[in-house]
């Protein structure tokens, strides 16, 4: 159906034809007359018809144009002229209300870029963007009990390459996106939020970034700062990876060596939390080997690498412990930090400093809410969708538009503000 049934009753279609793949409908409103605003006379006297071309895309990829004959009345008594209604769109617009609604609902899907909307609905990309900017000025969402702060890479063309994404831990809704992660930006943003609302926040989960830790407690007075455990594990993994690279460099001159093969092509088994003992035929060694046996070979390459691996595994098992008692967790963490310090491995000595510096926040990460540890883990998926939005669009140059798109397309209940008459 081309028009809603209510509209069809008031329309007169005088002709329809197809030209270059576009459907044209020549229509006017049935003349129901008008009450003159000048003298109050009811009349049906037409002065002229003004022809208007309106994009009316109802079906994806099926272009349709309305040739609307817009009636102008002329009062036979006082001579005043008046336009009849336009049931398709507002006066200044050449796109029907229904098309605008379709474009906006098409853009609700995060993986539909502006370009695709333009193609489907046969309007210019700039027009799609204009519609989006006009009707998708998104408000932030209210602060909640548990909030995650995480950064997402935005653009290499900007001086500040990362934006800060704030997410509700429990339902993963995007609360807001800030243009960068500078202390000053975060501070002025938080300052602008009502104290009562800020005081609602009981937990703020962050990666090990000093500026978050410095600024957030100044404004979120009731928030316990939690270091995201996934991020901490990544940081420990980085220490192990640096040791791996260091050892690998020694084998670089002989690319066919066992050492080079293991460290270059089988590095993934270093970072897993378990090793399979199922033998799989290995083309390098020409015999079936399990991950367990490969790891043994890897450890034989270098004592430091073997120790680094054990330290990494020790952190994983610390991190996976279900602590009921934070004092016990603190003891274990301190013991771990100490074993890094005395390991003699530079990368793990550096790590021990970072971990010491973040002890409190790491211990905070063991507390559970509704059976779940507070972390940025559950929001990882949101961030990957944000990255997809960027990728599909080949990047955004306009931050506000990017922010609006994220909030509009990733929050299920977010709505646009277009309300046709
Ligand atoms: Zn009149």
XYZ file of C-alpha atoms and ligand atoms in Angstrom:
422
model
C 0.000 0.000 0.000
C 1.353 3.311 -1.051
C -0.360 5.535 1.482
C -2.016 4.801 4.764
C -5.704 4.003 4.337
C -6.680 7.217 6.063
C -4.647 9.132 3.508
C -5.980 7.162 0.594
C -9.513 8.244 1.417
C -8.611 11.872 1.100
C -6.521 11.583 -2.038
C -7.274 11.676 -5.698
C -4.680 9.894 -7.828
C -4.906 11.366 -11.280
C -2.167 9.308 -12.906
C 0.633 6.906 -12.186
C 3.546 5.974 -14.377
C 7.075 4.647 -14.260
C 10.068 6.502 -15.586
C 13.679 5.299 -15.329
C 12.770 2.854 -12.606
C 10.992 5.423 -10.482
C 7.268 5.200 -9.773
C 5.440 8.494 -10.078
C 2.053 9.246 -8.597
C 0.296 12.398 -9.541
C -2.023 13.206 -6.666
C -4.065 15.946 -5.133
C -6.297 16.185 -2.120
C -10.011 15.773 -2.662
C -11.396 19.284 -2.587
C -13.241 19.539 0.706
C -13.171 23.306 0.704
C -11.871 25.750 3.251
C -13.139 28.311 5.715
C -11.627 31.638 4.763
C -9.507 33.098 7.525
C -10.278 36.600 6.295
C -14.067 36.621 6.257
C -15.142 33.218 7.528
C -16.810 32.116 4.306
C -16.765 28.437 3.463
C -15.833 27.903 -0.207
C -14.183 25.491 -2.645
C -12.830 28.027 -5.108
C -9.407 27.075 -6.486
C -6.954 29.695 -7.627
C -4.189 27.379 -8.840
C -2.207 24.202 -8.199
C 1.430 24.330 -7.211
C 3.395 21.283 -8.270
C 5.613 19.718 -5.682
C 7.944 16.765 -6.101
C 8.152 14.716 -2.949
C 10.388 11.710 -2.324
C 8.148 9.017 -0.950
C 10.115 5.857 -0.257
C 7.916 3.267 1.286
C 9.722 0.138 0.246
C 13.445 -0.391 0.392
C 15.035 0.037 -2.978
C 11.761 0.869 -4.733
C 11.910 4.539 -5.510
C 8.716 6.470 -5.585
C 7.996 10.113 -6.160
C 4.782 11.929 -5.473
C 3.889 14.714 -7.831
C 1.679 16.608 -5.472
C -0.626 19.220 -6.853
C -0.886 21.553 -3.930
C -4.067 23.565 -4.078
C -4.306 27.280 -3.463
C -7.765 28.611 -2.663
C -9.089 32.006 -3.512
C -11.955 33.369 -1.465
C -14.718 34.515 -3.811
C -15.962 36.991 -1.236
C -12.893 38.799 0.089
C -10.185 37.660 -2.338
C -7.900 36.179 0.313
C -5.785 33.213 -0.812
C -4.860 30.212 1.306
C -3.008 26.940 0.772
C -4.831 23.662 1.294
C -3.205 21.085 3.607
C -0.155 19.134 2.565
C -0.661 15.616 3.941
C 2.838 14.415 2.997
C 5.403 16.676 4.514
C 6.126 20.005 6.075
C 6.271 23.038 3.845
C 10.022 23.390 3.511
C 10.652 19.695 2.956
C 10.794 17.654 -0.222
C 10.768 14.308 1.531
C 7.570 12.753 2.791
C 7.023 12.241 6.508
C 6.742 8.518 5.916
C 10.145 8.497 4.204
C 11.694 10.366 7.124
C 10.209 7.839 9.535
C 11.565 5.017 7.401
C 15.019 6.554 7.274
C 15.071 7.031 11.029
C 13.971 3.492 11.723
C 16.493 2.193 9.193
C 19.234 4.096 11.020
C 18.159 2.572 14.308
C 20.112 -0.503 13.241
C 23.720 0.196 14.114
C 25.037 -1.532 10.999
C 23.106 0.589 8.506
C 25.317 3.477 7.463
C 23.982 6.836 6.246
C 25.179 5.930 2.781
C 22.959 2.837 2.672
C 19.947 4.836 3.844
C 20.558 7.292 1.034
C 20.663 4.484 -1.499
C 17.589 2.683 -0.238
C 15.422 5.737 0.074
C 16.764 7.567 -2.954
C 17.756 10.721 -1.205
C 21.153 12.401 -0.971
C 23.528 11.300 1.793
C 23.646 14.888 3.009
C 19.857 14.797 3.302
C 19.963 11.605 5.394
C 22.538 13.181 7.672
C 20.490 16.360 7.953
C 17.463 14.284 9.007
C 19.530 12.340 11.506
C 21.128 15.448 13.004
C 17.786 17.139 13.289
C 15.820 14.340 14.919
C 18.467 12.380 16.776
C 19.893 14.812 19.287
C 20.221 12.267 22.030
C 20.057 12.971 25.729
C 22.337 11.093 28.036
C 20.865 8.377 30.220
C 20.641 8.696 33.992
C 23.515 7.620 36.191
C 23.099 4.236 37.815
C 24.439 2.223 40.714
C 27.235 0.550 38.759
C 28.899 2.337 35.869
C 31.685 1.275 33.561
C 34.130 3.776 32.090
C 35.986 2.598 29.054
C 37.737 4.195 26.149
C 37.202 3.533 22.474
C 39.508 4.523 19.666
C 37.813 7.224 17.650
C 40.003 8.752 14.998
C 43.615 9.071 14.092
C 42.872 12.405 12.466
C 42.226 13.975 15.831
C 44.714 15.058 18.433
C 42.701 13.172 21.026
C 42.255 9.760 19.543
C 40.052 8.158 22.164
C 36.557 8.887 23.366
C 35.227 7.855 26.754
C 32.200 5.591 26.850
C 30.108 5.366 30.007
C 27.929 2.289 30.295
C 25.397 0.950 32.748
C 26.906 -2.298 34.038
C 23.632 -4.143 34.499
C 21.720 -3.504 31.281
C 24.665 -2.379 29.129
C 22.897 0.762 28.030
C 25.168 3.540 26.893
C 24.825 6.316 29.430
C 26.941 8.769 27.514
C 29.981 9.252 25.327
C 32.524 11.975 26.091
C 34.656 13.575 23.417
C 37.924 12.547 25.055
C 39.245 11.042 28.259
C 41.055 14.065 29.625
C 40.777 14.851 33.291
C 39.396 18.261 32.512
C 36.715 16.919 30.167
C 35.568 14.332 32.699
C 35.589 16.831 35.548
C 33.534 19.468 33.770
C 31.103 16.823 32.589
C 30.558 15.409 36.064
C 30.305 18.860 37.571
C 27.340 19.513 35.307
C 25.400 16.626 36.761
C 23.152 17.020 39.741
C 24.820 15.946 42.978
C 21.907 13.718 43.934
C 22.237 11.810 40.702
C 26.008 11.506 41.051
C 25.610 10.192 44.558
C 23.614 7.306 43.177
C 26.785 5.744 41.766
C 28.135 3.065 44.091
C 30.712 1.445 41.818
C 32.787 2.861 39.003
C 34.757 0.360 36.980
C 37.799 1.666 35.111
C 40.928 0.427 33.426
C 44.192 1.241 35.159
C 44.215 4.856 34.078
C 45.394 7.365 36.663
C 43.279 10.220 35.444
C 40.031 8.301 35.963
C 41.125 7.315 39.420
C 41.987 10.883 40.224
C 38.868 12.572 38.876
C 36.002 10.159 39.501
C 36.122 10.096 43.326
C 36.065 13.895 43.392
C 32.579 13.895 41.889
C 31.215 10.416 42.549
C 31.418 10.610 46.303
C 29.787 7.285 47.023
C 31.565 5.270 44.373
C 34.001 2.479 45.058
C 36.582 2.516 42.289
C 37.078 -0.919 40.748
C 39.939 -1.873 38.444
C 38.552 -3.871 35.549
C 39.915 -7.384 36.105
C 40.086 -8.147 32.362
C 42.285 -5.135 31.932
C 44.559 -6.195 34.772
C 44.926 -9.674 33.258
C 45.787 -8.027 29.953
C 48.449 -5.981 31.696
C 49.971 -9.137 33.234
C 49.816 -10.796 29.818
C 51.701 -7.859 28.370
C 54.607 -8.533 30.740
C 54.684 -12.155 29.618
C 54.473 -11.124 25.980
C 57.428 -8.799 26.339
C 59.485 -11.653 27.743
C 58.356 -13.839 24.838
C 59.446 -11.251 22.292
C 62.781 -10.794 24.017
C 63.489 -14.538 23.862
C 62.157 -14.795 20.318
C 64.617 -12.195 19.084
C 67.428 -14.578 19.977
C 66.009 -17.101 17.498
C 65.256 -14.635 14.738
C 68.437 -15.375 12.824
C 67.273 -18.966 12.381
C 63.654 -18.895 11.286
C 63.554 -22.686 10.985
C 64.557 -23.260 14.589
C 62.234 -24.831 17.146
C 62.489 -21.738 19.311
C 61.404 -19.405 16.544
C 58.556 -21.709 15.549
C 57.240 -22.025 19.100
C 57.507 -18.382 20.063
C 56.353 -16.946 16.800
C 53.606 -19.331 15.743
C 52.437 -21.013 18.937
C 52.446 -18.034 21.260
C 48.716 -18.431 21.932
C 49.278 -21.394 24.222
C 51.230 -19.108 26.570
C 48.174 -17.019 27.236
C 45.499 -19.657 27.663
C 44.360 -20.644 31.115
C 44.588 -24.356 30.415
C 46.575 -26.702 28.187
C 45.102 -29.564 26.258
C 46.824 -32.952 26.531
C 45.305 -34.203 23.308
C 48.065 -34.863 20.747
C 47.673 -33.179 17.376
C 50.008 -33.832 14.462
C 52.614 -31.087 14.390
C 54.111 -30.226 11.009
C 57.141 -28.497 12.446
C 58.191 -31.361 14.693
C 56.734 -34.043 12.376
C 54.984 -35.846 15.212
C 51.816 -35.651 17.233
C 52.186 -33.249 20.151
C 49.775 -31.903 22.714
C 49.735 -28.297 23.906
C 51.095 -29.594 27.145
C 54.160 -31.018 25.399
C 54.626 -27.885 23.315
C 54.589 -25.847 26.492
C 57.242 -28.085 27.999
C 59.427 -27.439 24.948
C 58.766 -23.741 25.184
C 59.757 -23.662 28.822
C 62.974 -25.491 28.008
C 63.972 -22.672 25.662
C 64.551 -20.169 28.395
C 64.403 -20.158 32.174
C 63.080 -16.578 32.345
C 60.273 -17.379 29.924
C 59.363 -20.437 32.011
C 59.229 -18.312 35.147
C 57.274 -15.575 33.407
C 54.749 -18.160 32.245
C 54.337 -19.483 35.778
C 53.875 -15.945 37.090
C 51.239 -15.272 34.486
C 49.404 -18.478 35.369
C 49.650 -17.617 39.049
C 47.920 -14.323 38.376
C 45.162 -16.060 36.415
C 44.477 -18.400 39.282
C 44.534 -15.523 41.783
C 42.110 -13.630 39.569
C 39.815 -16.631 39.245
C 39.579 -17.203 42.968
C 36.190 -16.630 44.487
C 37.216 -14.526 47.494
C 34.734 -14.176 50.310
C 37.161 -12.200 52.371
C 38.902 -9.142 50.979
C 41.688 -9.391 53.528
C 42.579 -12.819 52.182
C 42.514 -11.417 48.645
C 44.801 -8.599 49.705
C 47.242 -11.027 51.305
C 47.347 -13.146 48.177
C 47.818 -10.111 45.958
C 50.652 -8.814 48.100
C 52.282 -12.213 47.997
C 51.928 -12.215 44.231
C 53.385 -8.734 43.896
C 56.291 -9.849 45.998
C 56.965 -12.897 43.870
C 57.112 -10.596 40.820
C 59.529 -8.303 42.625
C 61.947 -11.099 43.482
C 61.596 -12.841 40.094
C 64.536 -10.928 38.648
C 62.524 -10.458 35.432
C 62.486 -6.789 34.509
C 59.034 -6.913 32.896
C 57.502 -8.455 36.021
C 59.296 -6.061 38.349
C 57.684 -3.224 36.379
C 54.377 -5.051 36.627
C 54.733 -5.349 40.394
C 54.897 -1.551 40.621
C 51.713 -1.150 38.624
C 49.910 -3.758 40.684
C 51.058 -2.166 43.958
C 49.808 1.153 42.733
C 46.380 -0.342 41.982
C 46.085 -2.752 44.913
C 42.945 -1.272 46.429
C 41.071 -1.109 43.151
C 42.104 -4.660 42.229
C 40.838 -5.963 45.559
C 37.607 -4.013 44.992
C 37.149 -5.965 41.775
C 36.440 -9.152 43.712
C 33.223 -7.846 45.216
C 30.111 -9.279 43.688
C 26.755 -7.755 42.874
C 23.835 -10.020 42.033
C 26.338 -12.855 41.735
C 28.485 -11.004 39.213
C 31.901 -9.481 39.686
C 31.941 -5.839 38.709
C 34.090 -5.492 35.601
C 34.109 -4.000 32.147
C 33.771 -7.513 30.732
C 30.046 -7.371 30.046
C 30.435 -4.129 28.146
C 33.133 -5.431 25.828
C 30.408 -6.317 23.336
C 29.081 -2.758 23.357
C 32.496 -1.430 22.541
C 32.903 -3.774 19.647
C 29.579 -2.553 18.239
C 30.793 1.028 18.604
C 33.894 0.068 16.663
C 31.682 -1.469 13.986
C 29.639 1.725 13.705
C 32.869 3.574 13.066
C 34.167 1.032 10.628
C 30.996 0.809 8.554
C 30.936 4.589 8.224
C 34.651 4.750 7.383
C 34.994 6.880 10.480
C 33.158 9.952 11.663
C 34.535 13.450 11.469
C 31.791 14.899 13.622
C 31.981 13.711 17.228
C 28.466 14.822 18.219
C 26.967 12.912 15.347
C 28.976 9.839 16.326
C 27.798 10.156 19.929
C 24.169 10.534 18.835
C 24.474 7.543 16.557
C 25.858 5.368 19.342
C 23.139 6.315 21.806
C 20.354 6.128 19.221
C 21.379 2.856 17.602
C 22.756 0.879 20.528
C 20.187 1.692 23.180
C 17.123 -0.348 22.460
C 14.643 2.169 23.826
C 16.243 5.305 22.473
C 13.896 7.164 20.137
C 14.147 9.973 17.612
C 12.189 13.161 18.025
C 10.372 13.299 14.665
C 6.653 13.757 15.224
C 4.772 14.350 11.980
C 1.434 16.130 12.313
Zn -12.815 35.485 2.546
